Coordinates of C-alpha atoms and ligand atoms in Angstrom, one line a residue:
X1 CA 0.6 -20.0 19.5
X2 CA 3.8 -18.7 17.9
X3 CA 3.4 -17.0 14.9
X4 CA 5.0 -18.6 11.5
X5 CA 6.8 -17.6 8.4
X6 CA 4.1 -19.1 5.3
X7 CA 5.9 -20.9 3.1
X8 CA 6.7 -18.8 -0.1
X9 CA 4.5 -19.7 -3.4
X10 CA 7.0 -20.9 -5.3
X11 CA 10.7 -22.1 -5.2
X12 CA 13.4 -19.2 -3.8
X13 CA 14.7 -19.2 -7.5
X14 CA 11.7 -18.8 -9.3
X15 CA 10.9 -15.4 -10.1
X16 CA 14.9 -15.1 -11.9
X17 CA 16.5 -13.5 -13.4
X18 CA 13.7 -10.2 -12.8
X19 CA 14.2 -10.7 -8.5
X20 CA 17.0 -13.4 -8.0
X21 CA 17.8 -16.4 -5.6
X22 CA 19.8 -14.2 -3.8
X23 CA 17.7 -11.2 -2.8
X24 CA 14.3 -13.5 -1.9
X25 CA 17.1 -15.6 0.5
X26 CA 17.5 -12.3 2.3
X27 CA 14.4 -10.3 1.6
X28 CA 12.0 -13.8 2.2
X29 CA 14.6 -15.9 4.7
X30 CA 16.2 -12.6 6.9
X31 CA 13.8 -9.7 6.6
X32 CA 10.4 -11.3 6.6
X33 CA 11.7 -14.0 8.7
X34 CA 13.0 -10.9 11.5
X35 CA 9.8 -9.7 11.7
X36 CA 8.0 -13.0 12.6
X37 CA 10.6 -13.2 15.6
X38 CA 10.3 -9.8 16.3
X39 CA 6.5 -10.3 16.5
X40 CA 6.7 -13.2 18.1
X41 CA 8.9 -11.7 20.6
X42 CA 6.8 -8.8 21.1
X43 CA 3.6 -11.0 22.5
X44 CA 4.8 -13.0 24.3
X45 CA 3.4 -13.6 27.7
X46 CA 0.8 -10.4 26.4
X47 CA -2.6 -10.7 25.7
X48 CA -1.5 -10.4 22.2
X49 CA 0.1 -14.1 21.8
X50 CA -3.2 -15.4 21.0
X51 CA -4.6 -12.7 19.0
X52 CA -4.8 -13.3 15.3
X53 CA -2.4 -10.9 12.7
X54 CA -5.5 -8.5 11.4
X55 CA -6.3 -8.0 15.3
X56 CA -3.0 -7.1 16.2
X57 CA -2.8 -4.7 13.2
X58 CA -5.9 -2.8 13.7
X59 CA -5.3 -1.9 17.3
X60 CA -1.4 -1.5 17.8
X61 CA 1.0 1.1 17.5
X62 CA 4.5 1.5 17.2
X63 CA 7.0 -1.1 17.3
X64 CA 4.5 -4.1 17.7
X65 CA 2.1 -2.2 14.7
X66 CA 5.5 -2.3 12.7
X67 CA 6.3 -5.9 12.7
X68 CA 2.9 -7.6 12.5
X69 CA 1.8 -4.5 9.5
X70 CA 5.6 -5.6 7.9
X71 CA 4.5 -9.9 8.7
X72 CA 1.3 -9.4 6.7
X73 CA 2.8 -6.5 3.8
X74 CA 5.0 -8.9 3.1
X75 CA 2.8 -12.5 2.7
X76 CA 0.5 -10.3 0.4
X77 CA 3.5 -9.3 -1.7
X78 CA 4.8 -12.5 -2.2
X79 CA 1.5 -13.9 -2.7
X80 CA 1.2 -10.5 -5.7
X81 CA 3.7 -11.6 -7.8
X82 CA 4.3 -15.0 -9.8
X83 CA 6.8 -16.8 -12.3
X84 CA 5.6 -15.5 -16.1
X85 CA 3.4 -13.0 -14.6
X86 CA 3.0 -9.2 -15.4
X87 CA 1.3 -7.3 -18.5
X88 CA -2.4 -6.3 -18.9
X89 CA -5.0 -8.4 -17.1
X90 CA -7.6 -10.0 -19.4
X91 CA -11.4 -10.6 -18.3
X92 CA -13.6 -9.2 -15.8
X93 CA -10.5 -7.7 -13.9
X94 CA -9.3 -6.2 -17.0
X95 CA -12.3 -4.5 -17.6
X96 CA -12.6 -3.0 -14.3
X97 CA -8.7 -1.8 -14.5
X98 CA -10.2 -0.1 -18.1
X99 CA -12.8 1.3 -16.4
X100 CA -11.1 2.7 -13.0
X101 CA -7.9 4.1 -14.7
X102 CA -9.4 4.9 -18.6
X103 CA -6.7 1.8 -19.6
X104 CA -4.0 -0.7 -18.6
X105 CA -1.6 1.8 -19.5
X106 CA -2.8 4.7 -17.3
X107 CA -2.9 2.3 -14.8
X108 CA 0.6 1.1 -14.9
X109 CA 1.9 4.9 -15.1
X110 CA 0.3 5.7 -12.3
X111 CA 0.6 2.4 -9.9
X112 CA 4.4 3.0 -11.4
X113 CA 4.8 6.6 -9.8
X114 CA 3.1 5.6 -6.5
X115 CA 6.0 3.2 -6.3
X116 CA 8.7 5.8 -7.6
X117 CA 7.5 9.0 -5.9
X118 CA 6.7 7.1 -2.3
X119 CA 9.9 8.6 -0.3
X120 CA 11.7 6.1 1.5
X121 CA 10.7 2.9 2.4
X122 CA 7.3 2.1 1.5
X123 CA 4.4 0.2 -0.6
X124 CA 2.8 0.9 -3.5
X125 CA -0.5 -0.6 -3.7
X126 CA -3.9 -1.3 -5.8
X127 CA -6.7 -1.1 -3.9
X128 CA -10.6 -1.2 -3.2
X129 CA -11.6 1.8 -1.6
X130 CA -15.3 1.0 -1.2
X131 CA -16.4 3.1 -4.0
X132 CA -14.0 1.2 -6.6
X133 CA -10.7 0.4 -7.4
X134 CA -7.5 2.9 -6.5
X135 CA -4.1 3.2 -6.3
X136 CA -2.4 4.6 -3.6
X137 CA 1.2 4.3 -1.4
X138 CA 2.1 3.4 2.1
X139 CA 5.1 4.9 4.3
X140 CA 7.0 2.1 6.2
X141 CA 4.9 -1.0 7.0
X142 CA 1.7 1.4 7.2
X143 CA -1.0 -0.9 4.9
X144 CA -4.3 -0.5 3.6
X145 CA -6.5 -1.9 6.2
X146 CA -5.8 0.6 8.5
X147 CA -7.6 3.2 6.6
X148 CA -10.3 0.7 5.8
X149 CA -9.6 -0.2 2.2
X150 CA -9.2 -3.8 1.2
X151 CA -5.7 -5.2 -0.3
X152 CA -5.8 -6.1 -3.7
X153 CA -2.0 -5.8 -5.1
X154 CA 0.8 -4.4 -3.6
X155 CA 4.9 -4.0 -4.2
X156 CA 7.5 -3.7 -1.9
X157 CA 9.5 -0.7 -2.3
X158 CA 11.7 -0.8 0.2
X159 CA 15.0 -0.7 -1.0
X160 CA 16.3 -4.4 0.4
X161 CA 13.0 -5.5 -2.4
X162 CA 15.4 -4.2 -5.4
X163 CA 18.9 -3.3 -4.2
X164 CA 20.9 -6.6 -5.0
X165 CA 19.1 -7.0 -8.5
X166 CA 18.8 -3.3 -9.1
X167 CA 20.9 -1.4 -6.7
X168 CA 19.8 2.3 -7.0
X169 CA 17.2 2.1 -10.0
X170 CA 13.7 1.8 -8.6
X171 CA 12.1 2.6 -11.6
X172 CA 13.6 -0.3 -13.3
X173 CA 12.7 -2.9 -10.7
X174 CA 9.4 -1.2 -11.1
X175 CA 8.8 -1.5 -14.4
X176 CA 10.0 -5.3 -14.1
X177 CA 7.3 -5.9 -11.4
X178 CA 4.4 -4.7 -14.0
X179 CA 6.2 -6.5 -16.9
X180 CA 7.2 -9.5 -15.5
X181 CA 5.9 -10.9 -12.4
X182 CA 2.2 -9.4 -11.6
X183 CA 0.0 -12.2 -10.5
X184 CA -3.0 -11.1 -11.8
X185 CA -4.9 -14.4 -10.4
X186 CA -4.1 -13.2 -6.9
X187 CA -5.6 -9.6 -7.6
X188 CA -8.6 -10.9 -9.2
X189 CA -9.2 -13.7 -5.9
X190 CA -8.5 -10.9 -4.1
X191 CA -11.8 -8.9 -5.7
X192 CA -13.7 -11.8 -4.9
Ligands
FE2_1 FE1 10.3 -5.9 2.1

């Protein structure tokens, strides 16, 4: 069974004026769309074709690792932001951001220069370690399941995530993502 692009969470239009129509028709409809056919394209007549995404992940390499890592990145990210979103967590999931990074603050400085300071193309991304909550950054489509963390939150950095609404200034599309569009709901399903 082919795989499939998942519908986005919410209308192409949505998350405007902070990431416009225009780049989620290219960054949603043409990049993420590419590599489903790419993947798609990849296993076919392999062993692969019926294999699920996470299978494919964990034991691939190269061109095939790229495309399914880049199918999944970018499902979590869309699924990581939301219309109104951003700002400090409240609850149970703001108490654990208190207590991992000493305060919401901290956090977003440093969740903010993993995004900034990861060279290239990349991800920035909260995660659970296994000892607690952490923050680290991913090269290309690498992703945190590959070093045996669990996914809680992650942003695109990439520059076809920011350079229509942003062009050069990272930093500003960054500080937009922790303002503005953080879907806190997702992170906090996401801890279970
Ligand atoms: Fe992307």
């Amino acid at each position: 069974m082919a795989f499939e692009l998942p519908p986005l969470p919410y209308e192409m239009d949505a998350l405007d004026p902070h990431i416009s129509k225009e780049t989620l028709e290219y960054h949603y409809g043409k990049h993420h769309q590419t590599y489903v056919t790419n993947l798609n394209n990849l296993v076919e007549g392999t062993d692969d074709a019926d294999a699920s995404l996470e299978d494919i992940i964990m034991k691939a390499e190269g061109g095939l690792f790229n495309n399914a890592a880049q199918v999944w990145n970018h499902t979590f990210y869309w699924s990581s932001m939301k219309p109104g979103g951003g700002g400090a967590p409240d609850g149970e999931l703001g108490e654990k951001i208190n207590s991992a990074f000493g305060s919401y603050d901290s956090f977003k400085e440093q969740f903010a220069k993993a995004g900034a300071t990861q060279f290239g193309s990349g991800w920035a991304w909260l995660v659970d370690d296994g000892s607690g909550l952490a923050i680290t950054q991913t090269a290309n489509a690498d992703l945190p399941m590959k070093h045996g963390q669990k996914a809680l939150l992650t942003m695109d950095v990439w520059e076809h995530a920011y350079y229509i609404d942003y062009r050069n200034a990272r930093p500003k599309y960054i500080d937009t993502f922790l303002d503005s569009l953080v879907n806190w709901d997702f992170v906090a399903a996401n801890l279970g």
